[in-house]
Short mmCIF file of N, CA and C in Angstrom, two decimals:
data_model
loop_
_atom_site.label_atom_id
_atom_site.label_comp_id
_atom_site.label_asym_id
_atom_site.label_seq_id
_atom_site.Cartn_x
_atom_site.Cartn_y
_atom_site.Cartn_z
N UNK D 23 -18.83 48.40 31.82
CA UNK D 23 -20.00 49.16 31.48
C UNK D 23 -20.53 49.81 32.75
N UNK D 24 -20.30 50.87 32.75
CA UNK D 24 -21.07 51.67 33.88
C UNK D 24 -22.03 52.16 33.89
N UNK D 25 -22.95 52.53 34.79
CA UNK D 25 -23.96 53.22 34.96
C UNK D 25 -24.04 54.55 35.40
N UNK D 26 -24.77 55.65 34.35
CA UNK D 26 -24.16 57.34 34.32
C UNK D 26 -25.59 57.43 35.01
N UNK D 27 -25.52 58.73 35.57
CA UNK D 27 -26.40 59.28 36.48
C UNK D 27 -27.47 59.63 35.57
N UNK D 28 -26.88 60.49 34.74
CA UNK D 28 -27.77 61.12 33.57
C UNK D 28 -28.30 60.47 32.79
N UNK D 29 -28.25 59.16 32.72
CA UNK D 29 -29.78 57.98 31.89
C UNK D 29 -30.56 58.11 32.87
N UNK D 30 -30.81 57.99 34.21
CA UNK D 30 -31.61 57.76 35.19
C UNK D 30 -31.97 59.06 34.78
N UNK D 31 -31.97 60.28 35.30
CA UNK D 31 -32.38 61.54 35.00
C UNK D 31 -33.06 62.22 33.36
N UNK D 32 -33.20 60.90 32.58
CA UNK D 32 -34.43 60.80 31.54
C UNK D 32 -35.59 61.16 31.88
N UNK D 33 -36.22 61.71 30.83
CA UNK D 33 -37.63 61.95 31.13
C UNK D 33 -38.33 60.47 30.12
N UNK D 34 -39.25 60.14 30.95
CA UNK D 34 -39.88 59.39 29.83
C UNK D 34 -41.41 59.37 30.15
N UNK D 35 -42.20 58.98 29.01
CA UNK D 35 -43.79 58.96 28.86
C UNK D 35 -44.23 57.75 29.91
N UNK D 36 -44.82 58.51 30.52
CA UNK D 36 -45.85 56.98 31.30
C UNK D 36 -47.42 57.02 31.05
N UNK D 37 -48.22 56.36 31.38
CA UNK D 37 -49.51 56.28 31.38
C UNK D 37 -49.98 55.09 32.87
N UNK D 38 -51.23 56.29 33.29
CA UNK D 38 -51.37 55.60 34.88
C UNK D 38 -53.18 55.41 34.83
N UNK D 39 -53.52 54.28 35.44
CA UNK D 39 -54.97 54.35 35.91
C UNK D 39 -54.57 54.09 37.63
N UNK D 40 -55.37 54.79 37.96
CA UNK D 40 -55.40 55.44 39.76
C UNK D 40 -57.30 55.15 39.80
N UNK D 41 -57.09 54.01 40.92
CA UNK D 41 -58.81 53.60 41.54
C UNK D 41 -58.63 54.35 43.08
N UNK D 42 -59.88 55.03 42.82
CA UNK D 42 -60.01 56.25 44.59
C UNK D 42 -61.36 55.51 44.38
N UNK D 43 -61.17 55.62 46.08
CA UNK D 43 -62.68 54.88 46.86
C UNK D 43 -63.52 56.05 46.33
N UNK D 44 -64.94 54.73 46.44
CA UNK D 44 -65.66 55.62 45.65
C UNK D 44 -66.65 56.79 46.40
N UNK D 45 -66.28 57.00 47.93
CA UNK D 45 -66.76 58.00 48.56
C UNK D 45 -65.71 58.77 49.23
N UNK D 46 -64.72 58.55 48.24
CA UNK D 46 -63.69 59.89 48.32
C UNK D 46 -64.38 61.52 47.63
N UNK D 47 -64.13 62.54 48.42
CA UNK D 47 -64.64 63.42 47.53
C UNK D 47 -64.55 64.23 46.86
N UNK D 48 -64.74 65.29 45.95
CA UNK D 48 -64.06 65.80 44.96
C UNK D 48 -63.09 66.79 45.43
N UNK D 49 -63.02 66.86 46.42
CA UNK D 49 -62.13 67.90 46.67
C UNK D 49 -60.61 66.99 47.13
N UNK D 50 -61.46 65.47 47.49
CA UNK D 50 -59.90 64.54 47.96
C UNK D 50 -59.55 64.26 46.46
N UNK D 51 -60.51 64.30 45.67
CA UNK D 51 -59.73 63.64 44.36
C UNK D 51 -58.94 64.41 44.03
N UNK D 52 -59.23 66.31 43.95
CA UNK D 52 -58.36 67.22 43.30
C UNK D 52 -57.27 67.27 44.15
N UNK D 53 -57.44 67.32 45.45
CA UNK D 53 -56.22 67.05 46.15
C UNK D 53 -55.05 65.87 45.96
N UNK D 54 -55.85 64.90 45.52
CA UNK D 54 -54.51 63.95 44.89
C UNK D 54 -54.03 64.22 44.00
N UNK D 55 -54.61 64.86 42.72
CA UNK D 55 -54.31 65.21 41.62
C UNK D 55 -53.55 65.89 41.59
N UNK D 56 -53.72 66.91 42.47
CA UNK D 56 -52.70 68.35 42.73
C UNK D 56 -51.70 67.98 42.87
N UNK D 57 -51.27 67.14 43.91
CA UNK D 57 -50.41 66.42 44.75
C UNK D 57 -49.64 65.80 43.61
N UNK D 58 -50.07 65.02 42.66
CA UNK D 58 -49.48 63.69 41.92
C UNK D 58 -48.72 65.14 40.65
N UNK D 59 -49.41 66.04 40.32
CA UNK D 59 -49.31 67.22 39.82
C UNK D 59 -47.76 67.86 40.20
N UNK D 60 -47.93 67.96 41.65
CA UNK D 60 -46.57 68.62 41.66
C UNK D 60 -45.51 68.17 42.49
N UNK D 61 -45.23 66.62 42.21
CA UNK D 61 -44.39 65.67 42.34
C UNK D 61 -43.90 65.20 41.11
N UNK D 62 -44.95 64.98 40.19
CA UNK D 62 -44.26 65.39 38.57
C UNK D 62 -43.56 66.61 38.43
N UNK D 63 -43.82 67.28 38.57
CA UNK D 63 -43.28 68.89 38.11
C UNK D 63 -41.79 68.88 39.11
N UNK D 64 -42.20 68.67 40.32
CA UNK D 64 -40.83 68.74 41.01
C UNK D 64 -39.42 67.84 40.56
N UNK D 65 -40.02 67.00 39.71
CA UNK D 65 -38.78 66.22 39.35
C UNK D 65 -38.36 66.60 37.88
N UNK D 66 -38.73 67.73 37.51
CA UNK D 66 -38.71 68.05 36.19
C UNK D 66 -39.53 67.83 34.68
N UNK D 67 -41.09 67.54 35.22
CA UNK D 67 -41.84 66.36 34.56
C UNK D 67 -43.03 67.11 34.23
N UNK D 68 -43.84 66.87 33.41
CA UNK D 68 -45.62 67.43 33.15
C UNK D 68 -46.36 66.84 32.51
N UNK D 69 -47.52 67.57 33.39
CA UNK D 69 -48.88 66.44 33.03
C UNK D 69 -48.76 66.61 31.91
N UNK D 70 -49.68 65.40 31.06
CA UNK D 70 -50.38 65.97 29.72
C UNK D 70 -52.00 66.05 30.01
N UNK D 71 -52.71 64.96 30.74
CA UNK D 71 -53.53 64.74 31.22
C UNK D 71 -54.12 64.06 31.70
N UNK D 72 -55.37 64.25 32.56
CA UNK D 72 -55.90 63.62 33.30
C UNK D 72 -57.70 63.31 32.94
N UNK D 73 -58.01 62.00 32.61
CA UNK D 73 -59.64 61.75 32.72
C UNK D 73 -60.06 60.79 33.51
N UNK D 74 -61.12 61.17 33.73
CA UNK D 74 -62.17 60.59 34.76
C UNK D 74 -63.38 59.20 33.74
N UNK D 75 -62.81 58.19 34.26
CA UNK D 75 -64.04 57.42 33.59
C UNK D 75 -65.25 56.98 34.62
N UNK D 76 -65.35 57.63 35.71
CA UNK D 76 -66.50 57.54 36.64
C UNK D 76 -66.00 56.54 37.59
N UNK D 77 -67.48 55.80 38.07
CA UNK D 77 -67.54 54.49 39.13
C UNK D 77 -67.60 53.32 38.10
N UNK D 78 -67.24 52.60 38.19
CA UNK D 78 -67.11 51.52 37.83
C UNK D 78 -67.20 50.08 38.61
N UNK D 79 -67.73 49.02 38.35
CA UNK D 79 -67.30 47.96 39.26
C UNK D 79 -65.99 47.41 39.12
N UNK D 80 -65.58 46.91 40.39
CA UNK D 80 -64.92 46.14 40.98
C UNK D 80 -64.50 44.95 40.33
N UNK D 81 -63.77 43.85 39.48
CA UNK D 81 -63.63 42.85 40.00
C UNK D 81 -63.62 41.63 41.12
N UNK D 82 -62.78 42.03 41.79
CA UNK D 82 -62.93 42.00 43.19
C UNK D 82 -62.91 42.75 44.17
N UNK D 83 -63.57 42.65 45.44
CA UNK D 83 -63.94 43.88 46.80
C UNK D 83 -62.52 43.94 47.10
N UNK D 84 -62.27 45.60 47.00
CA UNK D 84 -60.84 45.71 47.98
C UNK D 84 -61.80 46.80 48.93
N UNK D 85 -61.29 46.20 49.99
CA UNK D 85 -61.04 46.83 51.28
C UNK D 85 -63.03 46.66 51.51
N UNK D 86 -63.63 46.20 51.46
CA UNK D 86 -65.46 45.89 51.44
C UNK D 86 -65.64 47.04 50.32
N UNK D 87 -65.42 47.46 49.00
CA UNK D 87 -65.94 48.23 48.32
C UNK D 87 -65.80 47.06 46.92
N UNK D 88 -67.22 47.83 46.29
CA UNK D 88 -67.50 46.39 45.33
C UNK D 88 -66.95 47.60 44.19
N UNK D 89 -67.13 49.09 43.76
CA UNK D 89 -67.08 49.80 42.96
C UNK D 89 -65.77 50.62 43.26
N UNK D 90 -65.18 51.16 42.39
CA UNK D 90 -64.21 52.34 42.70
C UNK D 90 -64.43 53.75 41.37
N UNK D 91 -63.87 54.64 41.73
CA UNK D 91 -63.71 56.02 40.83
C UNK D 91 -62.29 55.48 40.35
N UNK D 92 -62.38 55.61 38.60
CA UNK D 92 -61.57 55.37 37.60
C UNK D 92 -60.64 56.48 37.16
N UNK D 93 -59.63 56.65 37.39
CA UNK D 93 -58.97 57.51 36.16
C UNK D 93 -57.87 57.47 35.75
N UNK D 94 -57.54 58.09 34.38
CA UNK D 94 -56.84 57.91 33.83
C UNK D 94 -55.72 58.91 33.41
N UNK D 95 -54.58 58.78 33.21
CA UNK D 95 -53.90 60.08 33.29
C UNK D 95 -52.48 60.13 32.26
N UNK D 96 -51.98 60.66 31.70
CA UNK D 96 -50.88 60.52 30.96
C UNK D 96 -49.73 61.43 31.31
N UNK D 97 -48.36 61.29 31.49
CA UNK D 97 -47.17 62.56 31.85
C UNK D 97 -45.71 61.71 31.45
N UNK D 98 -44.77 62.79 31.63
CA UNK D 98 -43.61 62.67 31.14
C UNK D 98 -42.97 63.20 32.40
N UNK D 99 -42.33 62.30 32.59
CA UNK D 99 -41.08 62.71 34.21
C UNK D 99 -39.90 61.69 33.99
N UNK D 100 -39.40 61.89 35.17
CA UNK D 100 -38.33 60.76 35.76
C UNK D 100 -38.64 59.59 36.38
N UNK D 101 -37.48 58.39 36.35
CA UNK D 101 -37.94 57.63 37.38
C UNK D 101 -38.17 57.93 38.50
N UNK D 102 -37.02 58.93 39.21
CA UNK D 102 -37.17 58.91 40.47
C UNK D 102 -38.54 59.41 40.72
N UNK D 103 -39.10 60.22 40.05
CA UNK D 103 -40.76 60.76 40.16
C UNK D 103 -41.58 59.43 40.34
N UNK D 104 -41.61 58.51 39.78
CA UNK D 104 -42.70 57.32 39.54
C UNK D 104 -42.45 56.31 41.13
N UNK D 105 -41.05 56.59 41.54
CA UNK D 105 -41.17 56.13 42.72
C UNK D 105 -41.80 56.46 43.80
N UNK D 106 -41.72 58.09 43.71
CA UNK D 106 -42.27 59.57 45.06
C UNK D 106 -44.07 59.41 44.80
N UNK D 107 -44.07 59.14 43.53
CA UNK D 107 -45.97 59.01 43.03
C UNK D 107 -46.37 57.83 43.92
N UNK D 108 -45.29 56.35 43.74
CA UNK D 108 -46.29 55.45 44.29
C UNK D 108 -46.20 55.17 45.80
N UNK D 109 -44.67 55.95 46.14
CA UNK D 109 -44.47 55.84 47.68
C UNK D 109 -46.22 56.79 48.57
N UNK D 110 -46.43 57.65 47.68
CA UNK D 110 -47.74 58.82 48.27
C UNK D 110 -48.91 57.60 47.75
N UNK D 111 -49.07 57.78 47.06
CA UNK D 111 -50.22 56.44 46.92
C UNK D 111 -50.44 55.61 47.79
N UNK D 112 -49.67 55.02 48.08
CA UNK D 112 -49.67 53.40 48.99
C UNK D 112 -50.46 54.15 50.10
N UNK D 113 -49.38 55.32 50.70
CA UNK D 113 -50.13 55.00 51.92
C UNK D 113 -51.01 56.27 52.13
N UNK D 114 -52.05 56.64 50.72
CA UNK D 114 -53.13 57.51 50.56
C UNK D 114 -54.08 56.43 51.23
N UNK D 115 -55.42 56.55 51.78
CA UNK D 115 -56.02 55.74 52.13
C UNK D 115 -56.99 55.82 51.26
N UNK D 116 -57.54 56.89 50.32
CA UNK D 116 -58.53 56.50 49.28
C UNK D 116 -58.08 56.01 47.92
N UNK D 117 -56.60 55.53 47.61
CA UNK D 117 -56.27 54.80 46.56
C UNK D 117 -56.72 53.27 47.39
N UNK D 118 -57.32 53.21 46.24
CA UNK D 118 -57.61 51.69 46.54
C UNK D 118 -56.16 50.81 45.56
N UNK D 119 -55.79 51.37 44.50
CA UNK D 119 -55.17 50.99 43.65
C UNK D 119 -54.34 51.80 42.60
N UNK D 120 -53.47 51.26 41.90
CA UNK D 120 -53.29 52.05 41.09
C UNK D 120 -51.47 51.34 39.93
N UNK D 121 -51.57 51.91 38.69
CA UNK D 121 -50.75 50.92 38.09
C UNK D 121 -50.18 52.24 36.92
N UNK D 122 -48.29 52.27 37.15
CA UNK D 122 -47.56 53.53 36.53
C UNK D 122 -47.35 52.43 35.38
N UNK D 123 -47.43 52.85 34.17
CA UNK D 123 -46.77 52.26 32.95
C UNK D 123 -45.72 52.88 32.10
N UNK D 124 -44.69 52.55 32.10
CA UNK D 124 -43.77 53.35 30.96
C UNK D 124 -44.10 52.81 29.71
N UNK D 125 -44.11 54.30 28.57
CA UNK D 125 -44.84 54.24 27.34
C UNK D 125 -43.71 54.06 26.34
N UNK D 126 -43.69 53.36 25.33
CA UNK D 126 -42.22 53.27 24.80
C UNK D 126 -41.76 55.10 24.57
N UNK D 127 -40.15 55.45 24.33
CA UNK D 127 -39.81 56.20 24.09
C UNK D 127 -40.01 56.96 22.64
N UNK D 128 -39.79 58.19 22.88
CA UNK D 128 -40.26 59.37 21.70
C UNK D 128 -41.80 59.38 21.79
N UNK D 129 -42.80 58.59 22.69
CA UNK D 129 -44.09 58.82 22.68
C UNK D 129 -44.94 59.95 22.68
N UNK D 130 -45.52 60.00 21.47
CA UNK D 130 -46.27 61.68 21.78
C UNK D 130 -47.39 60.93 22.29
N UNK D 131 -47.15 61.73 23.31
CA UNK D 131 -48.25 61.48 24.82
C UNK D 131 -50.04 61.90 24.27
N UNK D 132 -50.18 63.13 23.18
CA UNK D 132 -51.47 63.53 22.59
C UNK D 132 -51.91 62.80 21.62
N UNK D 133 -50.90 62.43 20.52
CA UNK D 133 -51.06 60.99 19.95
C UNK D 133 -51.76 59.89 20.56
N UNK D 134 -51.05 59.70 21.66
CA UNK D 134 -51.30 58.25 22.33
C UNK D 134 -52.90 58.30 22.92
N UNK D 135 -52.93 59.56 23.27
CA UNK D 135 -54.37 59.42 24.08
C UNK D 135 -55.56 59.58 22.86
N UNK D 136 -55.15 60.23 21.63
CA UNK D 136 -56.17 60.18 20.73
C UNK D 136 -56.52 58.72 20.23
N UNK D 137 -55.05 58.22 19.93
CA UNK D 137 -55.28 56.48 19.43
C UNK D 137 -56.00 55.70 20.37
N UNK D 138 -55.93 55.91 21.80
CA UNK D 138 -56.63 55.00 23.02
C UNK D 138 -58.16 55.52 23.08
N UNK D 139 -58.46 56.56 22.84
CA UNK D 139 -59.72 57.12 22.35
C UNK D 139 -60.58 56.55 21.28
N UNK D 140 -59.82 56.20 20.25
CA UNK D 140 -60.23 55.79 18.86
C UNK D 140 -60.73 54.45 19.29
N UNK D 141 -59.82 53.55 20.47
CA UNK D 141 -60.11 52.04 20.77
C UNK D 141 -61.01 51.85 21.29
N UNK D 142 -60.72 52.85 22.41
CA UNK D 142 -62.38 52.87 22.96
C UNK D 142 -63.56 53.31 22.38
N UNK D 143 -63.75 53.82 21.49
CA UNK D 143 -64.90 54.10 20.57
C UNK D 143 -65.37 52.69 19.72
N UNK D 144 -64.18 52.40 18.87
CA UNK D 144 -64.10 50.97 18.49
C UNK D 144 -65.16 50.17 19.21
N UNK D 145 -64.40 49.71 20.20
CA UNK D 145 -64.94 48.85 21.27
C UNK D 145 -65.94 48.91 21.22
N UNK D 146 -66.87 50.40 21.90
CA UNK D 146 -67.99 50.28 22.05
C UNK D 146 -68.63 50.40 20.70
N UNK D 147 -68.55 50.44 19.83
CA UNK D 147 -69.15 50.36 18.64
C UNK D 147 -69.68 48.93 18.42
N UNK D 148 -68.44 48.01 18.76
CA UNK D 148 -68.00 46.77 18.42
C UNK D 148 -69.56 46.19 19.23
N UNK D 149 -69.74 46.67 20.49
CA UNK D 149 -70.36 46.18 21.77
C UNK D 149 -71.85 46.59 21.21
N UNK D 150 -71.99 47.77 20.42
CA UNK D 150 -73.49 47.90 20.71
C UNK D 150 -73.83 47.16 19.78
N UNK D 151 -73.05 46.87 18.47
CA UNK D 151 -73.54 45.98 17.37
C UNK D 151 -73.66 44.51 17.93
N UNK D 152 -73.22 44.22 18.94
CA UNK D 152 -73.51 42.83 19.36
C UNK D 152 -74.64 42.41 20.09
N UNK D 153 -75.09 43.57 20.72
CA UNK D 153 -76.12 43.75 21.56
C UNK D 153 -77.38 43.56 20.70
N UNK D 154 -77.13 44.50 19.44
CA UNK D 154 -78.19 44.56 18.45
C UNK D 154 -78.41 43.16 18.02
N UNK D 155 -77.46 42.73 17.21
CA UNK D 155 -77.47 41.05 17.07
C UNK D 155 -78.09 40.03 17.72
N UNK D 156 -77.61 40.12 19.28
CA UNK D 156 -78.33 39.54 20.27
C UNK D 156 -79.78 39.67 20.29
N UNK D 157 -80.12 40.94 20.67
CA UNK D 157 -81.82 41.48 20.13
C UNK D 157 -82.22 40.82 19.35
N UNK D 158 -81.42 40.68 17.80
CA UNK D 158 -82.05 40.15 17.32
C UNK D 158 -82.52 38.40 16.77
N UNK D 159 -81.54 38.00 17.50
CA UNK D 159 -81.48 36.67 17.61
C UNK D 159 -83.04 36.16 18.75
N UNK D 160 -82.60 36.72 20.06
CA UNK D 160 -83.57 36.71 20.72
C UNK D 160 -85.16 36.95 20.14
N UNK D 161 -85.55 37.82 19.68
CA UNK D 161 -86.62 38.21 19.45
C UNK D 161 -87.14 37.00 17.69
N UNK D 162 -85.94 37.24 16.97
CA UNK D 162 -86.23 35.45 16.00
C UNK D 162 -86.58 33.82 16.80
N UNK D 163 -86.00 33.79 18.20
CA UNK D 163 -86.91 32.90 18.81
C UNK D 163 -87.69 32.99 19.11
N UNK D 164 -88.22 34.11 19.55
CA UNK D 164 -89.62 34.28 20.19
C UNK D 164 -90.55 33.57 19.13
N UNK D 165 -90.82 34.44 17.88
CA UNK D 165 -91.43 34.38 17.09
C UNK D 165 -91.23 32.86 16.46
N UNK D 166 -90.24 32.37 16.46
CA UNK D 166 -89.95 30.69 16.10
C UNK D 166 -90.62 29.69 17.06
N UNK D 167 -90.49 30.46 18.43
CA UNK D 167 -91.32 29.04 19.19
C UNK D 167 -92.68 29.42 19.67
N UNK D 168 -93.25 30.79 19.22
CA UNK D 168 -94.80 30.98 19.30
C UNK D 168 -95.38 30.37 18.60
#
């Protein structure tokens, strides 16, 4: 069983979240973007897209920063592309982080981001009704131990 050149030279769907320090500035962010932009393209590959979910906290402090800038991004390339993306990353100094995922195959990439949309709506739906609950639990003690 051998290994043909032309499986490697697949395109396949990935999905990436990329953490930039959070006093990187918009012009370093578009500059990475650009960058991550046409290192996809050079390997035969294209965006579908890219969003911004803001600052966010940290889990834990990398590098003394408690917060980072979130985003999120979806494309179709090669491997050898996902290697050239994270070799530029590493040694970007405002990635704090960052994580390439391959999406199973035949993935419609606009699909995928509408369904991850839908979850996150979910979610927070899920979240404010709990909050409400809470409210109202809280505020039934009040009135129980006045």
């Amino acid at each position: 069983m051998a290994f043909t050149l032309e499986e490697s030279k697949k395109e396949h769907a990935y999905e990436a979240v990329i953490i930039v320090h959070p006093e990187a500035s918009e012009a370093e962010q578009k500059e990475l973007f650009t960058k991550n932009k046409s290192i996809v393209e050079s390997f035969g590959g294209a965006m579908n897209s890219v969003e911004t979910w803001g600052k966010r906290p940290l889990a834990n402090a990398i590098d003394k920063s408690q917060i980072g800038n979130y985003f999120y991004t979806t494309f179709k390339t090669s491997p050898e592309a996902i290697k050239e993306l994270e070799r530029t990353m590493r040694i970007n100094d405002k990635v704090l982080r960052f994580l390439n995922v391959r999406l199973k195959d035949n993935t419609d990439l606009n699909k995928h981001v509408e369904e991850y949309h839908q979850i996150l709506a979910d979610a927070e739906k899920k979240r404010r009704e709990f909050e409400e609950k809470a409210k109202k639990r809280a505020a039934a003690r009040k009135t129980f131990n006045a």
